[in-house]
PDB file of C-alpha atoms in Angstrom:
ATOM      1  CA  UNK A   1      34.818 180.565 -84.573  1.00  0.00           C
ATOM      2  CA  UNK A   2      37.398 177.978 -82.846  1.00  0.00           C
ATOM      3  CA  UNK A   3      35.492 174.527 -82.215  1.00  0.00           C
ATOM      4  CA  UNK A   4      36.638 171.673 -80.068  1.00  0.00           C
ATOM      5  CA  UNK A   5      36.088 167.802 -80.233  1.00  0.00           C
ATOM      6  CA  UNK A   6      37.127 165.153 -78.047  1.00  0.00           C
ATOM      7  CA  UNK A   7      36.873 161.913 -79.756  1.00  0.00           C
ATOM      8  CA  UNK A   8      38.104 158.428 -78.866  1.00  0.00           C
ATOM      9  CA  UNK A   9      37.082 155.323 -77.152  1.00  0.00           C
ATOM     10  CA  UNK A  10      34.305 155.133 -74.637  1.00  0.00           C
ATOM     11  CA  UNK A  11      35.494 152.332 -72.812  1.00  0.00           C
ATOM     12  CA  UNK A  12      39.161 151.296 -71.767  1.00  0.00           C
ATOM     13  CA  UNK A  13      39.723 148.266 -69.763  1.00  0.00           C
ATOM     14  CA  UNK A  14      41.357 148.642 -66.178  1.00  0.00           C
ATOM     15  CA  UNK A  15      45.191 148.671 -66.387  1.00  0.00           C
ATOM     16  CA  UNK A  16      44.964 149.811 -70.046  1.00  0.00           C
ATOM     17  CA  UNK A  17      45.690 152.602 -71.780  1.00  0.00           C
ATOM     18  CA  UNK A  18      42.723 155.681 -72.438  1.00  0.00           C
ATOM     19  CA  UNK A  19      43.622 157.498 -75.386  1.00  0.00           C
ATOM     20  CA  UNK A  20      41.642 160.361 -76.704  1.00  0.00           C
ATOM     21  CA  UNK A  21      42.042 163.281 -79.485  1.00  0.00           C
ATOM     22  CA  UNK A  22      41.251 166.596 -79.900  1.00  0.00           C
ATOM     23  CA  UNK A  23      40.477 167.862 -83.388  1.00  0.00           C
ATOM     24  CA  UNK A  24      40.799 171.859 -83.363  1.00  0.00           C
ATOM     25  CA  UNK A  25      38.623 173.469 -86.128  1.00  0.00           C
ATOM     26  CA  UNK A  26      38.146 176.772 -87.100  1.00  0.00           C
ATOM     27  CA  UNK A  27      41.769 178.490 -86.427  1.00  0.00           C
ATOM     28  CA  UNK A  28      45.743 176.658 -86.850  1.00  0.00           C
ATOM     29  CA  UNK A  29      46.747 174.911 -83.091  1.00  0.00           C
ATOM     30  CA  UNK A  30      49.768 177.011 -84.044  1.00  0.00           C
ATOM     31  CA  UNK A  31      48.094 180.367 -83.806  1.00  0.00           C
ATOM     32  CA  UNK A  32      48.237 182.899 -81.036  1.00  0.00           C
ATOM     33  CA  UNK A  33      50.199 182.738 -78.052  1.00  0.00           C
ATOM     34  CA  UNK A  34      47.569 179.641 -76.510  1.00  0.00           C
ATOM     35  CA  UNK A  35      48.050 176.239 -75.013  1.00  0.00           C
ATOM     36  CA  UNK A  36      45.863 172.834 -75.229  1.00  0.00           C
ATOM     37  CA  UNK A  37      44.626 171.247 -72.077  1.00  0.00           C
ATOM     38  CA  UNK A  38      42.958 168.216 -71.179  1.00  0.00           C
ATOM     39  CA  UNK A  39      40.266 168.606 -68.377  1.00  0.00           C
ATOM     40  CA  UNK A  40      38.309 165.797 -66.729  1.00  0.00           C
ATOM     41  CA  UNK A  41      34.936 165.732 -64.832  1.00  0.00           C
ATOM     42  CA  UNK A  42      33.820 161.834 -62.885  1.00  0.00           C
ATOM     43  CA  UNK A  43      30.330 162.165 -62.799  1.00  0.00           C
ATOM     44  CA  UNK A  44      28.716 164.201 -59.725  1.00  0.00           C
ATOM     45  CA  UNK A  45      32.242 165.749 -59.132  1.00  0.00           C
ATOM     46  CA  UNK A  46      34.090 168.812 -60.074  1.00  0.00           C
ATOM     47  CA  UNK A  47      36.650 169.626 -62.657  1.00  0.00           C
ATOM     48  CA  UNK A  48      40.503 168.205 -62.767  1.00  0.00           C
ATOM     49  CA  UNK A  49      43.069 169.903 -64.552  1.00  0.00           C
ATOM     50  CA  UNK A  50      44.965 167.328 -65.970  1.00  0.00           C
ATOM     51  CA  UNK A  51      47.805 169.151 -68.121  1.00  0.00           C
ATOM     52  CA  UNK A  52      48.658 171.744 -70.553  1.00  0.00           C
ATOM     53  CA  UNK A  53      50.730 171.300 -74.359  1.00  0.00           C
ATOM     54  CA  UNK A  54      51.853 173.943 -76.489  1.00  0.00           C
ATOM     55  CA  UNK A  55      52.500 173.860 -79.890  1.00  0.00           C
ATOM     56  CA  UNK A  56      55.596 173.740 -79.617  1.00  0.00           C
ATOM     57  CA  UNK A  57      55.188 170.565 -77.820  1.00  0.00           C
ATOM     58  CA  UNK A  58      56.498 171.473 -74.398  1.00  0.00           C
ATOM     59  CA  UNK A  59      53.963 170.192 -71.654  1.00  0.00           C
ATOM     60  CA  UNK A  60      53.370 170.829 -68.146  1.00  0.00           C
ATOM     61  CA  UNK A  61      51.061 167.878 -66.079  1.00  0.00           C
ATOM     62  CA  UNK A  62      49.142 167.629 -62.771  1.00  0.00           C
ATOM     63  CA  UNK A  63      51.054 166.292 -60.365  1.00  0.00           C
ATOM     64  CA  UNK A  64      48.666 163.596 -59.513  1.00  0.00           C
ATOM     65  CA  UNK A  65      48.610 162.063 -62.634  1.00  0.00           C
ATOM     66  CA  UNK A  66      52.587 162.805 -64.000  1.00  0.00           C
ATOM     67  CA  UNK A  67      53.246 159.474 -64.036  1.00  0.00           C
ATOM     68  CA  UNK A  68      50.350 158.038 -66.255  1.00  0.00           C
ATOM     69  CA  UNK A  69      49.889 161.166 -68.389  1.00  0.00           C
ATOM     70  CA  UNK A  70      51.309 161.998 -72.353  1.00  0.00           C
ATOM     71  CA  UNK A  71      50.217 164.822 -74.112  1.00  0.00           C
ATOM     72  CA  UNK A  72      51.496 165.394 -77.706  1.00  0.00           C
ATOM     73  CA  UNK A  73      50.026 167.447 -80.801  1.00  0.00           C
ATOM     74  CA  UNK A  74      50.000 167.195 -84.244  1.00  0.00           C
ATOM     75  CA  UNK A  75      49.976 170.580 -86.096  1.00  0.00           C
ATOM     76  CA  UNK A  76      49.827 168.732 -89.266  1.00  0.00           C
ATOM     77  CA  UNK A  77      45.955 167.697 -88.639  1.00  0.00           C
ATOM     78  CA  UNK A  78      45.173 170.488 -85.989  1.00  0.00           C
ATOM     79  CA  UNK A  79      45.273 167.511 -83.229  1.00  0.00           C
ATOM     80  CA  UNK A  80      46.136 167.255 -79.840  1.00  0.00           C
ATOM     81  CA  UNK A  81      45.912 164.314 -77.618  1.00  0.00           C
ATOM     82  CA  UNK A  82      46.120 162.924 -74.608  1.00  0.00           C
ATOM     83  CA  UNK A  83      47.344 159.052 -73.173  1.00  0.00           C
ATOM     84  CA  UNK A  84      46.551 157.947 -69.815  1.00  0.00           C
ATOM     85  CA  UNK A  85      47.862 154.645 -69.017  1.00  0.00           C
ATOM     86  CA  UNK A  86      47.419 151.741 -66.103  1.00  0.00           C
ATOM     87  CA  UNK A  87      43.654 153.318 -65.799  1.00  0.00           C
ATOM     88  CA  UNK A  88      41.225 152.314 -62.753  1.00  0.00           C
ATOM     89  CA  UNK A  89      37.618 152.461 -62.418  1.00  0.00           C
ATOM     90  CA  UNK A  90      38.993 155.796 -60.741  1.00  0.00           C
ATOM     91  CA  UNK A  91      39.394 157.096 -64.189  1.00  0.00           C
ATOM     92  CA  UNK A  92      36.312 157.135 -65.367  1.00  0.00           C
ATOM     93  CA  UNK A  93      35.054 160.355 -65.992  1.00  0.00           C
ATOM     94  CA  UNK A  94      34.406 163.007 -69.350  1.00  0.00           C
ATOM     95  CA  UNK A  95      37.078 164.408 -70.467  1.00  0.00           C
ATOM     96  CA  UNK A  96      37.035 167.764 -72.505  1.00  0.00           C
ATOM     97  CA  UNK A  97      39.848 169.781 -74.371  1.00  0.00           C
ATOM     98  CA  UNK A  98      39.909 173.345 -73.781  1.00  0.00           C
ATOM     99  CA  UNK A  99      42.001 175.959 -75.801  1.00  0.00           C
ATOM    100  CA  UNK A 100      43.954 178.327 -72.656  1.00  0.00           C
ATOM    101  CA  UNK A 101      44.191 181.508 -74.086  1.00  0.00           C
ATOM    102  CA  UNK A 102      46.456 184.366 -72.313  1.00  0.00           C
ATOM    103  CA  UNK A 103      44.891 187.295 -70.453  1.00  0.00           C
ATOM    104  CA  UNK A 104      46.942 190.503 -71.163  1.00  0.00           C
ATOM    105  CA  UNK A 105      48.141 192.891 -69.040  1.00  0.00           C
ATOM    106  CA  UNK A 106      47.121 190.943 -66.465  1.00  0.00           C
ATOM    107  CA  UNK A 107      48.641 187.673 -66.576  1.00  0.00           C
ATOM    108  CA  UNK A 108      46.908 184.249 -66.472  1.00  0.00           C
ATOM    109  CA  UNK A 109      44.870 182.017 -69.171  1.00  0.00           C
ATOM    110  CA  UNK A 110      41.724 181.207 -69.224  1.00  0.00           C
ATOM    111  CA  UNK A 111      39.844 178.343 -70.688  1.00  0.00           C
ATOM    112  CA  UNK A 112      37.353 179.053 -74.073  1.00  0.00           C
ATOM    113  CA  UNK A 113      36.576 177.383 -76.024  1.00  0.00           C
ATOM    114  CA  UNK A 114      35.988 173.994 -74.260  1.00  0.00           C
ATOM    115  CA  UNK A 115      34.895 170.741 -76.635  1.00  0.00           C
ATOM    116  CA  UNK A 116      31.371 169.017 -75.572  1.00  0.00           C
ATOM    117  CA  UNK A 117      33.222 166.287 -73.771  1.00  0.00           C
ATOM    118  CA  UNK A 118      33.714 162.798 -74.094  1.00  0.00           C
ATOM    119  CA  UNK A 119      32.393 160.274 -71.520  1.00  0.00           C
ATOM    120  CA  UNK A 120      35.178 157.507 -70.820  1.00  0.00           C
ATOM    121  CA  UNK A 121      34.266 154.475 -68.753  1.00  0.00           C
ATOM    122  CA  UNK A 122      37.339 152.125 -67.440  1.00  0.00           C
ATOM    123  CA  UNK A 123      35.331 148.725 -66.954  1.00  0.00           C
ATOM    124  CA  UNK A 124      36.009 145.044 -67.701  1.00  0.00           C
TER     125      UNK A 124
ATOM    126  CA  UNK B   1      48.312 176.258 -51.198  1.00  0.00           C
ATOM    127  CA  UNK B   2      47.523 174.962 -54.443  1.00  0.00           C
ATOM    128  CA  UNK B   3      43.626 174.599 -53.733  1.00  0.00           C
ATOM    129  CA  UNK B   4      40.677 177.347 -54.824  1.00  0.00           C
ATOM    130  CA  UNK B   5      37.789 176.724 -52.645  1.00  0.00           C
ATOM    131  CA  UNK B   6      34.746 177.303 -52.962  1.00  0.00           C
ATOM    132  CA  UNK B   7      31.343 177.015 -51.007  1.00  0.00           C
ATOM    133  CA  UNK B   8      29.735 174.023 -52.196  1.00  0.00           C
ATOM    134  CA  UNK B   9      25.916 175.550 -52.889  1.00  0.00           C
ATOM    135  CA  UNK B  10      23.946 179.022 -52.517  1.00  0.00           C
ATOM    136  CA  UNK B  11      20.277 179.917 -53.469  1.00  0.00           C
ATOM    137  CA  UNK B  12      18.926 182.981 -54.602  1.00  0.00           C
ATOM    138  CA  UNK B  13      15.404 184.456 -55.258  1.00  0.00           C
ATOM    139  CA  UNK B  14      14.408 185.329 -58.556  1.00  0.00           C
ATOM    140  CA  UNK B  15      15.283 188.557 -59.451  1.00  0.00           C
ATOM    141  CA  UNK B  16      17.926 188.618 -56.078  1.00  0.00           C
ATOM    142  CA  UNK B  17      21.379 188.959 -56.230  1.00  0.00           C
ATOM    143  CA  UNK B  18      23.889 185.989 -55.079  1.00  0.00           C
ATOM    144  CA  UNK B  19      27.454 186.166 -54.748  1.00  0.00           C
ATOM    145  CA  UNK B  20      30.010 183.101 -55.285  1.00  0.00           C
ATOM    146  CA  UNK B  21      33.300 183.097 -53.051  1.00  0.00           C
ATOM    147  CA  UNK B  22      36.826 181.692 -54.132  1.00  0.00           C
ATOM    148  CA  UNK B  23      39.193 181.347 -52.061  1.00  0.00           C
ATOM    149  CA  UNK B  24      43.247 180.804 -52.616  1.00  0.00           C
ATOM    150  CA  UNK B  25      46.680 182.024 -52.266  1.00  0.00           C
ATOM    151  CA  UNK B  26      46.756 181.943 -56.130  1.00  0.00           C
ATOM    152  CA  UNK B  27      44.116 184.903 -56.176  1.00  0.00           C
ATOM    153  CA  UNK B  28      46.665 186.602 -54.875  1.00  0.00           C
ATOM    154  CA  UNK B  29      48.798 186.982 -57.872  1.00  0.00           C
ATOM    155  CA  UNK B  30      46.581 185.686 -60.829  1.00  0.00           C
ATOM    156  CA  UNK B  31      42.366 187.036 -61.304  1.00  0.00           C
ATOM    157  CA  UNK B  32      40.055 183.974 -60.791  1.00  0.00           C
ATOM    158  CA  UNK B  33      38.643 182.979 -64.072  1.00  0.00           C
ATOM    159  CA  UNK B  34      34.829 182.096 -63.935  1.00  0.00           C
ATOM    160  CA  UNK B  35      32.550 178.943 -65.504  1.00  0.00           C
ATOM    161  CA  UNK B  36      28.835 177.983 -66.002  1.00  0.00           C
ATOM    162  CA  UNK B  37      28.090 174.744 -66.431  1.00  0.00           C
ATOM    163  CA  UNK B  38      24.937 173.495 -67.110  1.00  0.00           C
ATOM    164  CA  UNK B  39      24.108 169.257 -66.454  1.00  0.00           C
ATOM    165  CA  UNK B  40      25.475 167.366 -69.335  1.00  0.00           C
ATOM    166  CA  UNK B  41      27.151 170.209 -71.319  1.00  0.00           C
ATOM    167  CA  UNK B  42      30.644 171.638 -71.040  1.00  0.00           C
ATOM    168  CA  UNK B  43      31.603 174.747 -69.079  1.00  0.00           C
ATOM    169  CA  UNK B  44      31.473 177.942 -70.375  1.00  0.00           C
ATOM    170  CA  UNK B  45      33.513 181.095 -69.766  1.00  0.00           C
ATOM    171  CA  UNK B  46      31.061 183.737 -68.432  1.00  0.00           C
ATOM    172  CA  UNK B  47      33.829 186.315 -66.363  1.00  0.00           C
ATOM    173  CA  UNK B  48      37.975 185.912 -67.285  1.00  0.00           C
ATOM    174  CA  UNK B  49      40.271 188.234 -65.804  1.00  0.00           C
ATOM    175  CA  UNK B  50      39.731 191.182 -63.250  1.00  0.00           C
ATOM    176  CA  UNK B  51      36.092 191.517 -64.510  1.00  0.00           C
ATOM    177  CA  UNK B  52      36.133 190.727 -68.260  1.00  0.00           C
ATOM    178  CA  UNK B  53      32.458 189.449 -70.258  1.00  0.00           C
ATOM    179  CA  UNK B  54      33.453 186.991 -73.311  1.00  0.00           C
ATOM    180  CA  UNK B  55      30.600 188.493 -75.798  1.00  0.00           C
ATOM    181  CA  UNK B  56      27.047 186.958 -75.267  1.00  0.00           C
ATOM    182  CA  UNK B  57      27.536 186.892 -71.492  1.00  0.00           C
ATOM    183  CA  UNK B  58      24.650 189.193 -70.166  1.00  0.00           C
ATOM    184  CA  UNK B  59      26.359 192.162 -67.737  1.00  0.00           C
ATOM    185  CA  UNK B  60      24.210 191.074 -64.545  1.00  0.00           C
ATOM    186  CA  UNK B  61      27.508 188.529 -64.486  1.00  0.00           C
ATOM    187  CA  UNK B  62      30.199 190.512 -62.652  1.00  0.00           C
ATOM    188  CA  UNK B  63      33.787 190.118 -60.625  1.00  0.00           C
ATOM    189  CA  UNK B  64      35.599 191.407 -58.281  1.00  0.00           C
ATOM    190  CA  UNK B  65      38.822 190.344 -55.782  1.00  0.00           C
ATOM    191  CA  UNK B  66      39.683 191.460 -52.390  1.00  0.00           C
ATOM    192  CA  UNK B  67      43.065 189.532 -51.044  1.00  0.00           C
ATOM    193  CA  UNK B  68      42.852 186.304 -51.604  1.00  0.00           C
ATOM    194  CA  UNK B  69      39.413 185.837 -52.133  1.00  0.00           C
ATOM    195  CA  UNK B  70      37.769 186.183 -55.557  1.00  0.00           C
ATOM    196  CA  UNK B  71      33.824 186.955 -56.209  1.00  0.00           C
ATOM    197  CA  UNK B  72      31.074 186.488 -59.078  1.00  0.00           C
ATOM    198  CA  UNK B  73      28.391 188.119 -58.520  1.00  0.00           C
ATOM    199  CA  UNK B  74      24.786 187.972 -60.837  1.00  0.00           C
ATOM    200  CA  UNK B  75      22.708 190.645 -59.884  1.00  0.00           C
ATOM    201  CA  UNK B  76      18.822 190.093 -60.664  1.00  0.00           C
ATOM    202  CA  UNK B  77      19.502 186.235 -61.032  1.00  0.00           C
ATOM    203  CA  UNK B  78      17.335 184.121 -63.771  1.00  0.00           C
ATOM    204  CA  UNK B  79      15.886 180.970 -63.954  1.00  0.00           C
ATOM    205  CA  UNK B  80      18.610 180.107 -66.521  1.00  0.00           C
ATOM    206  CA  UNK B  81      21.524 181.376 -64.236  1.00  0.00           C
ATOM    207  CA  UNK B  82      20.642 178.003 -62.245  1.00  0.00           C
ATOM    208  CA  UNK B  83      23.755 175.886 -62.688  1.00  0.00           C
ATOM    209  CA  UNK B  84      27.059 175.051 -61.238  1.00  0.00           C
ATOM    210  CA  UNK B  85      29.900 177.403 -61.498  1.00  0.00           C
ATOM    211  CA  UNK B  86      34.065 177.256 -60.786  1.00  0.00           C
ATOM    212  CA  UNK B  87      36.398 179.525 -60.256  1.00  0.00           C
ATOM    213  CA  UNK B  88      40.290 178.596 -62.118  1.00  0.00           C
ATOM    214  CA  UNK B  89      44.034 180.356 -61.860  1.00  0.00           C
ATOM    215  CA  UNK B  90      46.965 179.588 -61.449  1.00  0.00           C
ATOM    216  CA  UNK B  91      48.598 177.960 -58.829  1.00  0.00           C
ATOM    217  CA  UNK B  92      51.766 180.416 -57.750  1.00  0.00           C
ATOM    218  CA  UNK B  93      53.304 177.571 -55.358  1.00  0.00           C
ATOM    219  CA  UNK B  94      53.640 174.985 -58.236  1.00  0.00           C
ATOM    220  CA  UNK B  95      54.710 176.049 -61.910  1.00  0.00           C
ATOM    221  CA  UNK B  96      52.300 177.828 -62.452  1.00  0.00           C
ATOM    222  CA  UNK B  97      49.811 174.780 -62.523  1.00  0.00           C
ATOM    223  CA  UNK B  98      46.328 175.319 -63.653  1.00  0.00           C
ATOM    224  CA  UNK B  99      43.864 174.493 -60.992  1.00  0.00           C
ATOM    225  CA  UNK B 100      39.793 174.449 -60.275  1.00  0.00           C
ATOM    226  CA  UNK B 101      37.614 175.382 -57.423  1.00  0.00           C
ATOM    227  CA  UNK B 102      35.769 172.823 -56.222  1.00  0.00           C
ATOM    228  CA  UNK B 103      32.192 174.478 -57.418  1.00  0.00           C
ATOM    229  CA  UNK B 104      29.455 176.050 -56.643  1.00  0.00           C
ATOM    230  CA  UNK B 105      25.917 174.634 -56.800  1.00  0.00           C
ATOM    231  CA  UNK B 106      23.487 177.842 -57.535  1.00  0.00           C
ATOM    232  CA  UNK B 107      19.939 177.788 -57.491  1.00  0.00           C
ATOM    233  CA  UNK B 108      17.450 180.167 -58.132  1.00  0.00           C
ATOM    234  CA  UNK B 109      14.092 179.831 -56.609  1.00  0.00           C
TER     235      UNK B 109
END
């Protein structure tokens, strides 16, 4: 069974960088046809994709957050992880890492399994 | 458009069925994937794909799609089916980005 955890720093100070990891347990990052995302929740709100990586490292980001967002993986530990720099209160949120696997036939991913999630509070 | 909307709460009766609405252009091309999510734990997958059950998920959870509009529906709703859920897909207009409903708020009284 494929487990997810986030793990990281819980607080970042504003204009900082907020980096977190995701340790993959349970199956290789490299397996399947999948791809690793990074998903974020502020507190009361809804979910925000933030981006996809593949193993092979090739990425695809939100558009909102392009400019302040690095994915990158390590197959050597089973890792991804995710850096999101110049953060704002704005950014304060949990963050889980979700495994996309593809639907066949059909087209599309969907997201199981997702990690608990990792609160992340941008404060001085 | 690159948005999945959805309506922000519903209640249901015990033992009632409730239906959940998403709405996008995506739904047009790609199946809307759905999520529980209970407060303070992660989502989990309970319909992926035209009307697919990950194992565990009980079978009053069911999909369908009509246009652009996708639907859960959980038929004889339980206490424990109280929870937000969002619909995902694909966004068709933008490289195939990944994108989220805005939620549903579902209780069951």
């Amino acid at each position: 069974q494929v487990q997810l955890q986030e793990s990281g720093p819980g607080l970042v100070k504003p204009s900082q960088t907020l980096s977190l990891t995701c340790t993959v347990s349970g199956d290789s990052i490299t397996s399947g046809s999948y791809y690793w995302s990074w998903i974020r929740q502020p507190a009361g709100k809804g979910l925000e994709w933030i981006g996809r990586i593949y193993p092979s490292g090739g990425t695809t980001y939100n558009p909102s957050l392009k400019s302040r967002v690095t994915f990158s993986v390590d197959t050597s530990k089973n890792q991804f992880s995710l850096k999101l720099s110049s953060v704002t209160a704005a950014d304060t949120a949990v963050y889980f890492c979700a495994r996309g696997v593809p639907i066949l036939a059909v087209g599309g991913y969907y997201y199981d399994p997702w990690g608990q999630g990792t609160l992340v509070t941008v404060s001085s | 458009s690159s948005e999945l909307t959805q309506d922000p709460a519903v209640s249901v009766a015990l033992g009632q069925t409730v239906r959940i609405t998403c709405q996008g252009d995506s739904l047009r091309s790609y199946y809307a994937n759905w999520y529980q999510q209970k407060p303070g734990q992660a989502p989990v997958l309970v319909i992926y794909g035209k009307n697919s059950r990950p194992s565990g998920i009980p079978d009053r959870f069911s999909a369908s799609t009509s246009g652009d509009t996708g639907s859960l529906t959980i038929a004889g709703a339980q206490a424990e089916d109280e929870a937000d859920y969002y619909c995902n897909s694909r966004d068709t207009s933008r490289n195939h980005l990944d994108v989220f409903g805005n939620g549903t708020k579902v209780t069951v009284l």
